[in-house]
Amino acid sequence: MAECVNDSDTERPISYGDYIVLRRGDVFKSVQIEQKKKVIFEKQWFFLDNAVGQLYGTMFEIEAGGSLKLKAAKRTGNSVGNEESKEAGQDNRHIVDDGRSQKLTRDDIETLKEQGLKGQEIVQQLIDNSTTFKDKTEFAQEKYIKKKKKKYESDVTVLKPSTRLLAMMYHGREPGKICHLRYDTLAQMLTLGNIHAGSKIIVFETCAGLVLGSVMERMGGYGSVIQMYPGGGPTRAGMESFGFPSHFHDTLHEFPMCKVNALLAGTLELSEKDVDSQASGNGQSDSSQETLGVLEEKSSKPQSMEVSTDPEEETKRAERERLREQRAQEKKVKMEEKRKKLASAAAQLEGRNADGLVIASRFHPCPVLLGMLKFVAPSRPFVVYSQYREPLIECYTKLREQGGAISLRLTDSWLRHYQVLPNRTHPMLLMSGGGGYLLSGMTVAAGTSKSKNQQKSEEPAAKRQKLDEISPSFGSAT
Amino acid sequence: MSFVEYSEFIQEGDVVIIFLGHDSMMPIKVQSGAQTQTRYGVIRHTSDLIGQRFGSKVTCSKGGWVYVLHPTPELWTVNLPHRTQILYTTDIANITLMLELKPGSVVCESGTGSGSLSHAILRTIAPTGHLHTVEFHAQRAEKAIQEFKEHKVSHLVTVRNQDVCKEGFGVSSVADAVFLDIPSPWEAVTHAKRALKCKGGRVCSFSPCIEQVQRTCEALLDHGFEEICTLEVLLRVHDVRTVTLPLPDFGPEEGSTDSTQMASNVSQEEVSKAGNASVICRTAIPPREMAGHTGYLTFATKPRD
C-alpha cells in the first residue's frame, strides 16, 4: 500500500484493500474493497470493483448486475417533480384516502424496475400516475418526492473512514457492540481526555475497537497508545475500519489485563518460558495445528516403516519432516514476536507516566479505573464511560476516598437534531438518556499523608464542611 | 509546557493552572521572583513552582495548599480572560469530531474571539496542521496573537485582522474544515467554500438563534453544500451525593410489614437504631439549573469541485 504521511494534502484514489465507508442518505456501512466481492447495502447488492481508481467522495449509481457506475451530474435529482410542484393545493380538505390515488400497480412498478429504469424515472412515473399529487400542498409534494426517492434511487457515495462516520454508523447499526456509546459522548471523551499527537494514552475498551480507532486518529501516528485487553486478545475490528497507514500501527501496543497485577508487583515474567505457557493457553490455533501435525506423523509412521525402501515415500517423508520443522520455526518466531510485544508494552507502562486514560467497556469500571490510574502521570486527564450511572457513582466515591484525583465530574449529554426547512423548522428527534455517562477528572500527585487524611483533605476545608452540612440536612429536610 | 505537548516539570515562563478546589481555579504565568496571592496564602514562584512536577501539591504561606496543573485547552476554557462570549468544552468536543479534525488538518476559523475554540483546534491539529483564524476586532486579534505566543503554539496559527464576510479567510483551497461563529454566517458561506480544498471538506456554523440557522442553511444549500445537519448538545453535570431517606414508622406489629425490610437492597448496618430509622443512599442529582441553550451547531459537507 502506498503510504502518505499527510493524507489530507495528497489525493489517493480508491484502491483494492482500502477500508471505505458507503453512504446513502444518513445510512453508513463500512467495508474493505476486495476483488469481485459482493456487498449488500440497503437491500441492494453490488460489486465495488468499479470504484477502484476513482477518488474518495465520488457518488455511484447501482446498475443491474450489481456494477457501479459513476453518477454523471450531481443534483439532477433535485429537478424531479419541479414542474409539477408549480401546481399545488392549499390544504388537504378534498384529499380522500381511498387507496386508489396511485394508478400504477405493484406489478407495474416491478416491471419498470426490471426494465432497468433509473430510480429517478420511476419516481417521475409515480408522480405522473398519482391523482392526488397536484392537490397536495407544496410541502406535502416535497415530502412525497423525498420519500419515494429514498425508496427507488440507488446512489451510493464512497467515503474515507473517519471517527464521525464510524461512530455514527456503529451507533445507528450496532449500538450493542459499542455499549450504546453515542457519538456526542465519544466526542466528549476525546476532548476531555485531551487526546492529541505525541502523548502516551492507555485505552481499555470493549467497543469493538471504535474508541481505540478514534484515539489513534486524534494521535495521528505520533506518540503511543497502549491497549489493555481482557481475555485472549484485543478486539480491533472497529479500529481496522479506519484503514490507518502502517506507521500508525507501530505506535500501538497491547497488554493483557491479567498481567497487570504482576506488572505492578514487579513480578512480570518476560522470559520465553512464561510466554510459552501463555501462548498454549491463548493461541489455540497454534496448538491445534501442532497436534494435527503430530497425528499426521503418527499415522504415517507404520506405513513408512513397511515401504521404507520406496524412494518416493522417502522424499515425501523428508518433505513432511521439513514442513514440521518449518512450522515449529514459525511458531518460535511468533512466540518471540509475542514476547517482544509484551515486553514493549510493559516498558511503556512501567514508567507510570501515561498522559491519559480512556475507559469504555462492559466491565465494572471501578476496578479498571483504580487499577489503570496507577500508570498515569500526575496532572493528566482521565475519562471513563459507562452505559449506566451507578457504577460511575461508585467510581466517584472510591476516588474521593483514595485521593489522587481532582475535578471529578459525572456527566451525560443530550443531543437534539433539527429539521431546518423554510417554514418547517423544528426539532427532529429526542435522543435523551441513551448516550451513556462519563466520569472525568484529573490526576494529581498522591500526598504523603495517609489515605484517611487524604480523604478529609481532598477538598479545601471550607468546601468540605459545607458538603458535610448538606448531606444530612438534605435527608431530613423533607 | 506547551498547549500541544505535555512536560513533566514547571519552568519559567510557563502558564500553569492553580487548582484551589471544587471548580475554583486560576491561571498564572510563572516568573522567577514573582508571587501570587490566593485565598490560602501566597505562592512564591521561584521556590514553590519552578522545578516542581505538574500535578504536585503546593503549600501556601497560610498553611493551605493548592495543586498546580499542566494547562490543557479544557482548563484554559474555564480560566481564560473573556473578551467575548466563548464556546465551552461540550460544543467544542462536538465541533472537533463533526469537523473531523485530526493532526495535519488545516482549519479556518472566524471570529477568533477569546480563543477558547482556537486552543482546542490547535491541540488537535498539531504538529503538522495549521489554523487560519480571522478576527475583525484589532485589539482582540492582537491579544490572541500574544496569547498564542505565550502558549507556545504560534507556529501553528495565523491570525488575520479583517472582516471575514467581506474579505474572507485570506486563503483559498487549503482548508479541510471551516468554523464560523459570527453574527451573520450566511454572508461568509461563499468565503468558506473558497477556503476549502477542491476535494471538499467540512463546515460548521455556531448560532444562538434559529433565524440565523435558517438563513445559514439556505445559503449552504444554495452553494451546493451537502449533508446539512443542525444539532444541539447539552451537558448535564450530576452531583454525587449521599442522601438519607427516613423510613416511616408503622407502629408495633408482629410479622412482615416492617418498613426496613421493604426498603430493598439495604444492608442492616445502614439502618440506624429504632426511632428514627432511615436508609442512606448514594445517588447523583441532576443540576437544579443548567445551561439550557448555548447555540445551534450547523454542519455541512462541501462536495468535491
GROMACS .gro file of N, CA, C and O in nm, chain A residues 232-332:
model
  404
  232GLY      N    1  -0.832  -1.336   2.566
  232GLY     CA    2  -0.725  -1.388   2.483
  232GLY      C    3  -0.652  -1.287   2.397
  232GLY      O    4  -0.535  -1.304   2.366
  233GLY      N    5  -0.720  -1.182   2.357
  233GLY     CA    6  -0.655  -1.085   2.270
  233GLY      C    7  -0.742  -0.963   2.249
  233GLY      O    8  -0.860  -0.965   2.280
  234PRO      N    9  -0.682  -0.855   2.198
  234PRO     CA   10  -0.757  -0.732   2.181
  234PRO      C   11  -0.856  -0.739   2.064
  234PRO      O   12  -0.829  -0.806   1.964
  235THR      N   13  -0.967  -0.669   2.078
  235THR     CA   14  -1.065  -0.659   1.969
  235THR      C   15  -1.036  -0.530   1.893
  235THR      O   16  -1.023  -0.425   1.955
  236ARG      N   17  -1.025  -0.544   1.761
  236ARG     CA   18  -0.983  -0.427   1.684
  236ARG      C   19  -1.058  -0.405   1.554
  236ARG      O   20  -1.017  -0.323   1.473
  237ALA      N   21  -1.169  -0.475   1.535
  237ALA     CA   22  -1.240  -0.463   1.408
  237ALA      C   23  -1.272  -0.318   1.376
  237ALA      O   24  -1.249  -0.272   1.263
  238GLY      N   25  -1.323  -0.244   1.474
  238GLY     CA   26  -1.358  -0.103   1.455
  238GLY      C   27  -1.238  -0.020   1.418
  238GLY      O   28  -1.244   0.067   1.331
  239MET      N   29  -1.126  -0.049   1.482
  239MET     CA   30  -1.003   0.025   1.454
  239MET      C   31  -0.954  -0.005   1.312
  239MET      O   32  -0.911   0.086   1.240
  240GLU      N   33  -0.962  -0.132   1.273
  240GLU     CA   34  -0.919  -0.170   1.138
  240GLU      C   35  -0.997  -0.093   1.032
  240GLU      O   36  -0.944  -0.057   0.928
  241SER      N   37  -1.127  -0.068   1.061
  241SER     CA   38  -1.213   0.001   0.964
  241SER      C   39  -1.165   0.142   0.931
  241SER      O   40  -1.208   0.200   0.833
  242PHE      N   41  -1.080   0.200   1.016
  242PHE     CA   42  -1.027   0.332   0.988
  242PHE      C   43  -0.927   0.328   0.873
  242PHE      O   44  -0.901   0.429   0.810
  243GLY      N   45  -0.868   0.209   0.849
  243GLY     CA   46  -0.771   0.195   0.742
  243GLY      C   47  -0.647   0.282   0.763
  243GLY      O   48  -0.601   0.348   0.670
  244PHE      N   49  -0.596   0.284   0.884
  244PHE     CA   50  -0.477   0.365   0.913
  244PHE      C   51  -0.357   0.317   0.834
  244PHE      O   52  -0.341   0.198   0.810
  245PRO      N   53  -0.268   0.408   0.795
  245PRO     CA   54  -0.143   0.366   0.732
  245PRO      C   55  -0.059   0.285   0.831
  245PRO      O   56  -0.078   0.296   0.952
  246SER      N   57   0.035   0.209   0.779
  246SER     CA   58   0.102   0.110   0.864
  246SER      C   59   0.183   0.174   0.977
  246SER      O   60   0.199   0.115   1.083
  247HIS      N   61   0.232   0.296   0.958
  247HIS     CA   62   0.313   0.354   1.066
  247HIS      C   63   0.229   0.386   1.190
  247HIS      O   64   0.281   0.399   1.299
  248PHE      N   65   0.098   0.397   1.173
  248PHE     CA   66   0.010   0.416   1.289
  248PHE      C   67   0.015   0.292   1.379
  248PHE      O   68   0.010   0.302   1.500
  249HIS      N   69   0.024   0.178   1.313
  249HIS     CA   70   0.022   0.052   1.389
  249HIS      C   71   0.149   0.034   1.471
  249HIS      O   72   0.148  -0.036   1.571
  250ASP      N   73   0.257   0.099   1.427
  250ASP     CA   74   0.382   0.090   1.504
  250ASP      C   75   0.369   0.157   1.641
  250ASP      O   76   0.444   0.128   1.732
  251THR      N   77   0.274   0.252   1.652
  251THR     CA   78   0.260   0.324   1.779
  251THR      C   79   0.164   0.252   1.874
  251THR      O   80   0.142   0.297   1.985
  252LEU      N   81   0.106   0.144   1.826
  252LEU     CA   82   0.004   0.075   1.907
  252LEU      C   83   0.065  -0.044   1.982
  252LEU      O   84   0.131  -0.129   1.922
  253HIS      N   85   0.043  -0.046   2.113
  253HIS     CA   86   0.091  -0.156   2.196
  253HIS      C   87  -0.029  -0.224   2.259
  253HIS      O   88  -0.136  -0.165   2.271
  254GLU      N   89  -0.008  -0.347   2.303
  254GLU     CA   90  -0.117  -0.417   2.370
  254GLU      C   91  -0.065  -0.486   2.495
  254GLU      O   92   0.050  -0.532   2.499
  255PHE      N   93  -0.148  -0.488   2.598
  255PHE     CA   94  -0.106  -0.551   2.722
  255PHE      C   95  -0.225  -0.623   2.783
  255PHE      O   96  -0.333  -0.565   2.794
  256PRO      N   97  -0.206  -0.750   2.820
  256PRO     CA   98  -0.320  -0.823   2.876
  256PRO      C   99  -0.352  -0.780   3.019
  256PRO      O  100  -0.261  -0.764   3.100
  257MET      N  101  -0.481  -0.759   3.043
  257MET     CA  102  -0.529  -0.716   3.174
  257MET      C  103  -0.484  -0.813   3.284
  257MET      O  104  -0.454  -0.771   3.395
  258CYS      N  105  -0.478  -0.942   3.248
  258CYS     CA  106  -0.449  -1.042   3.350
  258CYS      C  107  -0.304  -1.036   3.399
  258CYS      O  108  -0.266  -1.107   3.491
  259LYS      N  109  -0.223  -0.953   3.337
  259LYS     CA  110  -0.084  -0.942   3.381
  259LYS      C  111  -0.057  -0.810   3.453
  259LYS      O  112   0.057  -0.778   3.486
  260VAL      N  113  -0.164  -0.734   3.476
  260VAL     CA  114  -0.147  -0.603   3.539
  260VAL      C  115  -0.092  -0.618   3.681
  260VAL      O  116   0.003  -0.549   3.720
  261ASN      N  117  -0.150  -0.708   3.757
  261ASN     CA  118  -0.103  -0.727   3.894
  261ASN      C  119   0.044  -0.766   3.899
  261ASN      O  120   0.119  -0.714   3.981
  262ALA      N  121   0.081  -0.855   3.809
  262ALA     CA  122   0.221  -0.899   3.803
  262ALA      C  123   0.311  -0.780   3.770
  262ALA      O  124   0.418  -0.762   3.829
  263LEU      N  125   0.266  -0.696   3.678
  263LEU     CA  126   0.346  -0.581   3.637
  263LEU      C  127   0.361  -0.483   3.754
  263LEU      O  128   0.470  -0.431   3.780
  264LEU      N  129   0.250  -0.460   3.824
  264LEU     CA  130   0.252  -0.368   3.937
  264LEU      C  131   0.342  -0.419   4.049
  264LEU      O  132   0.411  -0.343   4.116
  265ALA      N  133   0.340  -0.553   4.068
  265ALA     CA  134   0.421  -0.613   4.174
  265ALA      C  135   0.567  -0.631   4.130
  265ALA      O  136   0.652  -0.667   4.211
  266GLY      N  137   0.590  -0.608   4.002
  266GLY     CA  138   0.726  -0.625   3.951
  266GLY      C  139   0.764  -0.770   3.932
  266GLY      O  140   0.882  -0.803   3.925
  267THR      N  141   0.665  -0.857   3.923
  267THR     CA  142   0.694  -1.000   3.907
  267THR      C  143   0.661  -1.048   3.767
  267THR      O  144   0.652  -1.168   3.743
  268LEU      N  145   0.641  -0.953   3.676
  268LEU     CA  146   0.606  -0.993   3.540
  268LEU      C  147   0.723  -1.065   3.474
  268LEU      O  148   0.833  -1.013   3.465
  269GLU      N  149   0.696  -1.188   3.432
  269GLU     CA  150   0.798  -1.271   3.368
  269GLU      C  151   0.798  -1.242   3.219
  269GLU      O  152   0.697  -1.256   3.152
  270LEU      N  153   0.911  -1.202   3.169
  270LEU     CA  154   0.918  -1.178   3.025
  270LEU      C  155   1.007  -1.282   2.957
  270LEU      O  156   1.046  -1.267   2.844
  271SER      N  157   1.039  -1.390   3.035
  271SER     CA  158   1.122  -1.496   2.977
  271SER      C  159   1.039  -1.574   2.876
  271SER      O  160   0.917  -1.570   2.877
  272GLU      N  161   1.106  -1.650   2.792
  272GLU     CA  162   1.037  -1.725   2.687
  272GLU      C  163   0.946  -1.831   2.743
  272GLU      O  164   0.841  -1.860   2.690
  273LYS      N  165   0.989  -1.889   2.852
  273LYS     CA  166   0.914  -1.999   2.914
  273LYS      C  167   0.773  -1.953   2.951
  273LYS      O  168   0.675  -2.019   2.922
  274ASP      N  169   0.771  -1.836   3.012
  274ASP     CA  170   0.643  -1.784   3.056
  274ASP      C  171   0.550  -1.760   2.938
  274ASP      O  172   0.432  -1.794   2.941
  275VAL      N  173   0.603  -1.701   2.835
  275VAL     CA  174   0.523  -1.670   2.719
  275VAL      C  175   0.473  -1.798   2.653
  275VAL      O  176   0.362  -1.806   2.603
  276ASP      N  177   0.560  -1.900   2.659
  276ASP     CA  178   0.522  -2.030   2.605
  276ASP      C  179   0.393  -2.081   2.666
  276ASP      O  180   0.299  -2.116   2.597
  277SER      N  181   0.392  -2.078   2.799
  277SER     CA  182   0.275  -2.132   2.869
  277SER      C  183   0.153  -2.048   2.839
  277SER      O  184   0.042  -2.097   2.828
  278GLN      N  185   0.176  -1.918   2.822
  278GLN     CA  186   0.063  -1.829   2.793
  278GLN      C  187   0.009  -1.857   2.653
  278GLN      O  188  -0.112  -1.864   2.632
  279ALA      N  189   0.100  -1.877   2.562
  279ALA     CA  190   0.059  -1.899   2.424
  279ALA      C  191  -0.021  -2.027   2.409
  279ALA      O  192  -0.119  -2.033   2.336
  280SER      N  193   0.020  -2.131   2.482
  280SER     CA  194  -0.053  -2.257   2.470
  280SER      C  195  -0.193  -2.242   2.526
  280SER      O  196  -0.284  -2.314   2.489
  281GLY      N  197  -0.209  -2.146   2.618
  281GLY     CA  198  -0.342  -2.121   2.672
  281GLY      C  199  -0.425  -2.039   2.575
  281GLY      O  200  -0.543  -2.067   2.552
  282ASN      N  201  -0.365  -1.937   2.516
  282ASN     CA  202  -0.440  -1.844   2.432
  282ASN      C  203  -0.444  -1.886   2.286
  282ASN      O  204  -0.549  -1.894   2.226
  283GLY      N  205  -0.326  -1.907   2.233
  283GLY     CA  206  -0.318  -1.936   2.089
  283GLY      C  207  -0.364  -2.076   2.057
  283GLY      O  208  -0.284  -2.166   2.034
  284GLN      N  209  -0.493  -2.096   2.060
  284GLN     CA  210  -0.547  -2.229   2.038
  284GLN      C  211  -0.517  -2.280   1.898
  284GLN      O  212  -0.491  -2.397   1.878
  285SER      N  213  -0.521  -2.189   1.804
  285SER     CA  214  -0.500  -2.230   1.666
  285SER      C  215  -0.359  -2.290   1.651
  285SER      O  216  -0.339  -2.385   1.578
  286ASP      N  217  -0.267  -2.229   1.725
  286ASP     CA  218  -0.130  -2.278   1.719
  286ASP      C  219  -0.120  -2.422   1.764
  286ASP      O  220  -0.067  -2.507   1.694
  287SER      N  221  -0.175  -2.447   1.884
  287SER     CA  222  -0.158  -2.579   1.944
  287SER      C  223  -0.238  -2.685   1.867
  287SER      O  224  -0.193  -2.798   1.853
  288SER      N  225  -0.354  -2.646   1.815
  288SER     CA  226  -0.433  -2.745   1.742
  288SER      C  227  -0.362  -2.784   1.613
  288SER      O  228  -0.365  -2.898   1.570
  289GLN      N  229  -0.296  -2.684   1.557
  289GLN     CA  230  -0.220  -2.710   1.435
  289GLN      C  231  -0.109  -2.812   1.465
  289GLN      O  232  -0.085  -2.902   1.388
  290GLU      N  233  -0.049  -2.789   1.579
  290GLU     CA  234   0.061  -2.875   1.620
  290GLU      C  235   0.014  -3.019   1.638
  290GLU      O  236   0.072  -3.112   1.585
  291THR      N  237  -0.096  -3.037   1.713
  291THR     CA  238  -0.145  -3.172   1.737
  291THR      C  239  -0.182  -3.239   1.606
  291THR      O  240  -0.163  -3.358   1.588
  292LEU      N  241  -0.235  -3.159   1.516
  292LEU     CA  242  -0.270  -3.213   1.386
  292LEU      C  243  -0.145  -3.269   1.319
  292LEU      O  244  -0.145  -3.377   1.263
  293GLY      N  245  -0.040  -3.192   1.327
  293GLY     CA  246   0.087  -3.233   1.267
  293GLY      C  247   0.137  -3.362   1.330
  293GLY      O  248   0.183  -3.453   1.259
  294VAL      N  249   0.124  -3.370   1.461
  294VAL     CA  250   0.171  -3.488   1.532
  294VAL      C  251   0.092  -3.611   1.491
  294VAL      O  252   0.146  -3.717   1.466
  295LEU      N  253  -0.040  -3.595   1.484
  295LEU     CA  254  -0.127  -3.705   1.446
  295LEU      C  255  -0.089  -3.759   1.309
  295LEU      O  256  -0.076  -3.878   1.287
  296GLU      N  257  -0.071  -3.665   1.220
  296GLU     CA  258  -0.035  -3.698   1.084
  296GLU      C  259   0.092  -3.783   1.084
  296GLU      O  260   0.102  -3.885   1.018
  297GLU      N  261   0.183  -3.737   1.166
  297GLU     CA  262   0.312  -3.803   1.180
  297GLU      C  263   0.294  -3.947   1.225
  297GLU      O  264   0.349  -4.039   1.167
  298LYS      N  265   0.212  -3.961   1.329
  298LYS     CA  266   0.192  -4.093   1.388
  298LYS      C  267   0.129  -4.190   1.287
  298LYS      O  268   0.172  -4.302   1.271
  299SER      N  269   0.026  -4.146   1.221
  299SER     CA  270  -0.046  -4.235   1.130
  299SER      C  271   0.041  -4.276   1.012
  299SER      O  272   0.025  -4.382   0.955
  300SER      N  273   0.132  -4.189   0.979
  300SER     CA  274   0.214  -4.219   0.861
  300SER      C  275   0.333  -4.309   0.895
  300SER      O  276   0.394  -4.365   0.806
  301LYS      N  277   0.363  -4.316   1.024
  301LYS     CA  278   0.482  -4.389   1.062
  301LYS      C  279   0.485  -4.536   1.025
  301LYS      O  280   0.577  -4.579   0.955
  302PRO      N  281   0.383  -4.617   1.067
  302PRO     CA  282   0.389  -4.760   1.034
  302PRO      C  283   0.398  -4.783   0.884
  302PRO      O  284   0.471  -4.868   0.836
  303GLN      N  285   0.325  -4.699   0.813
  303GLN     CA  286   0.325  -4.710   0.667
  303GLN      C  287   0.467  -4.697   0.612
  303GLN      O  288   0.514  -4.780   0.536
  304SER      N  289   0.533  -4.594   0.656
  304SER     CA  290   0.665  -4.566   0.603
  304SER      C  291   0.767  -4.673   0.643
  304SER      O  292   0.865  -4.694   0.574
  305MET      N  293   0.739  -4.739   0.758
  305MET     CA  294   0.828  -4.846   0.800
  305MET      C  295   0.828  -4.961   0.701
  305MET      O  296   0.931  -5.016   0.666
  306GLU      N  297   0.706  -4.993   0.657
  306GLU     CA  298   0.692  -5.108   0.565
  306GLU      C  299   0.763  -5.085   0.432
  306GLU      O  300   0.836  -5.167   0.384
  307VAL      N  301   0.736  -4.968   0.379
  307VAL     CA  302   0.790  -4.942   0.244
  307VAL      C  303   0.903  -4.839   0.250
  307VAL      O  304   0.909  -4.748   0.169
  308SER      N  305   0.987  -4.856   0.346
  308SER     CA  306   1.092  -4.757   0.365
  308SER      C  307   1.191  -4.754   0.249
  308SER      O  308   1.265  -4.659   0.232
  309THR      N  309   1.189  -4.859   0.175
  309THR     CA  310   1.283  -4.865   0.063
  309THR      C  311   1.238  -4.781  -0.055
  309THR      O  312   1.318  -4.741  -0.139
  310ASP      N  313   1.103  -4.757  -0.058
  310ASP     CA  314   1.049  -4.677  -0.167
  310ASP      C  315   1.107  -4.535  -0.162
  310ASP      O  316   1.086  -4.462  -0.067
  311PRO      N  317   1.180  -4.496  -0.263
  311PRO     CA  318   1.245  -4.365  -0.260
  311PRO      C  319   1.143  -4.249  -0.264
  311PRO      O  320   1.165  -4.143  -0.205
  312GLU      N  321   1.032  -4.275  -0.330
  312GLU     CA  322   0.930  -4.171  -0.341
  312GLU      C  323   0.874  -4.139  -0.203
  312GLU      O  324   0.856  -4.024  -0.163
  313GLU      N  325   0.845  -4.250  -0.131
  313GLU     CA  326   0.792  -4.236   0.004
  313GLU      C  327   0.892  -4.165   0.093
  313GLU      O  328   0.857  -4.084   0.178
  314GLU      N  329   1.015  -4.198   0.067
  314GLU     CA  330   1.124  -4.139   0.145
  314GLU      C  331   1.127  -3.986   0.130
  314GLU      O  332   1.136  -3.912   0.229
  315THR      N  333   1.114  -3.942   0.007
  315THR     CA  334   1.116  -3.797  -0.017
  315THR      C  335   0.994  -3.730   0.044
  315THR      O  336   1.002  -3.619   0.097
  316LYS      N  337   0.883  -3.801   0.039
  316LYS     CA  338   0.760  -3.747   0.098
  316LYS      C  339   0.780  -3.727   0.247
  316LYS      O  340   0.737  -3.629   0.306
  317ARG      N  341   0.844  -3.828   0.305
  317ARG     CA  342   0.867  -3.825   0.450
  317ARG      C  343   0.959  -3.707   0.485
  317ARG      O  344   0.936  -3.635   0.582
  318ALA      N  345   1.057  -3.691   0.400
  318ALA     CA  346   1.152  -3.583   0.423
  318ALA      C  347   1.081  -3.448   0.413
  318ALA      O  348   1.105  -3.357   0.491
  319GLU      N  349   0.991  -3.443   0.315
  319GLU     CA  350   0.913  -3.320   0.294
  319GLU      C  351   0.830  -3.287   0.416
  319GLU      O  352   0.824  -3.173   0.462
  320ARG      N  353   0.768  -3.395   0.468
  320ARG     CA  354   0.685  -3.379   0.589
  320ARG      C  355   0.769  -3.329   0.705
  320ARG      O  356   0.729  -3.240   0.778
  321GLU      N  357   0.882  -3.389   0.716
  321GLU     CA  358   0.975  -3.354   0.824
  321GLU      C  359   1.012  -3.206   0.813
  321GLU      O  360   1.011  -3.132   0.911
  322ARG      N  361   1.038  -3.167   0.689
  322ARG     CA  362   1.079  -3.030   0.664
  322ARG      C  363   0.966  -2.933   0.702
  322ARG      O  364   0.987  -2.830   0.764
  323LEU      N  365   0.844  -2.969   0.662
  323LEU     CA  366   0.727  -2.888   0.691
  323LEU      C  367   0.707  -2.870   0.840
  323LEU      O  368   0.675  -2.763   0.889
  324ARG      N  369   0.729  -2.983   0.909
  324ARG     CA  370   0.709  -2.982   1.054
  324ARG      C  371   0.810  -2.888   1.121
  324ARG      O  372   0.775  -2.809   1.207
  325GLU      N  373   0.929  -2.897   1.072
  325GLU     CA  374   1.034  -2.810   1.127
  325GLU      C  375   1.003  -2.663   1.098
  325GLU      O  376   1.020  -2.577   1.184
  326GLN      N  377   0.953  -2.643   0.977
  326GLN     CA  378   0.920  -2.506   0.936
  326GLN      C  379   0.812  -2.449   1.027
  326GLN      O  380   0.818  -2.335   1.070
  327ARG      N  381   0.715  -2.539   1.055
  327ARG     CA  382   0.605  -2.496   1.141
  327ARG      C  383   0.655  -2.462   1.281
  327ARG      O  384   0.615  -2.363   1.340
  328ALA      N  385   0.742  -2.546   1.329
  328ALA     CA  386   0.799  -2.524   1.462
  328ALA      C  387   0.875  -2.392   1.465
  328ALA      O  388   0.867  -2.315   1.560
  329GLN      N  389   0.946  -2.368   1.355
  329GLN     CA  390   1.023  -2.245   1.343
  329GLN      C  391   0.931  -2.124   1.344
  329GLN      O  392   0.954  -2.027   1.416
  330GLU      N  393   0.823  -2.138   1.266
  330GLU     CA  394   0.726  -2.029   1.258
  330GLU      C  395   0.668  -1.998   1.394
  330GLU      O  396   0.650  -1.884   1.432
  331LYS      N  397   0.641  -2.107   1.465
  331LYS     CA  398   0.582  -2.092   1.598
  331LYS      C  399   0.678  -2.020   1.691
  331LYS      O  400   0.639  -1.935   1.769
  332LYS      N  401   0.803  -2.056   1.677
  332LYS     CA  402   0.906  -1.995   1.760
  332LYS      C  403   0.916  -1.845   1.732
  332LYS      O  404   0.924  -1.763   1.824
   0.00000   0.00000   0.00000
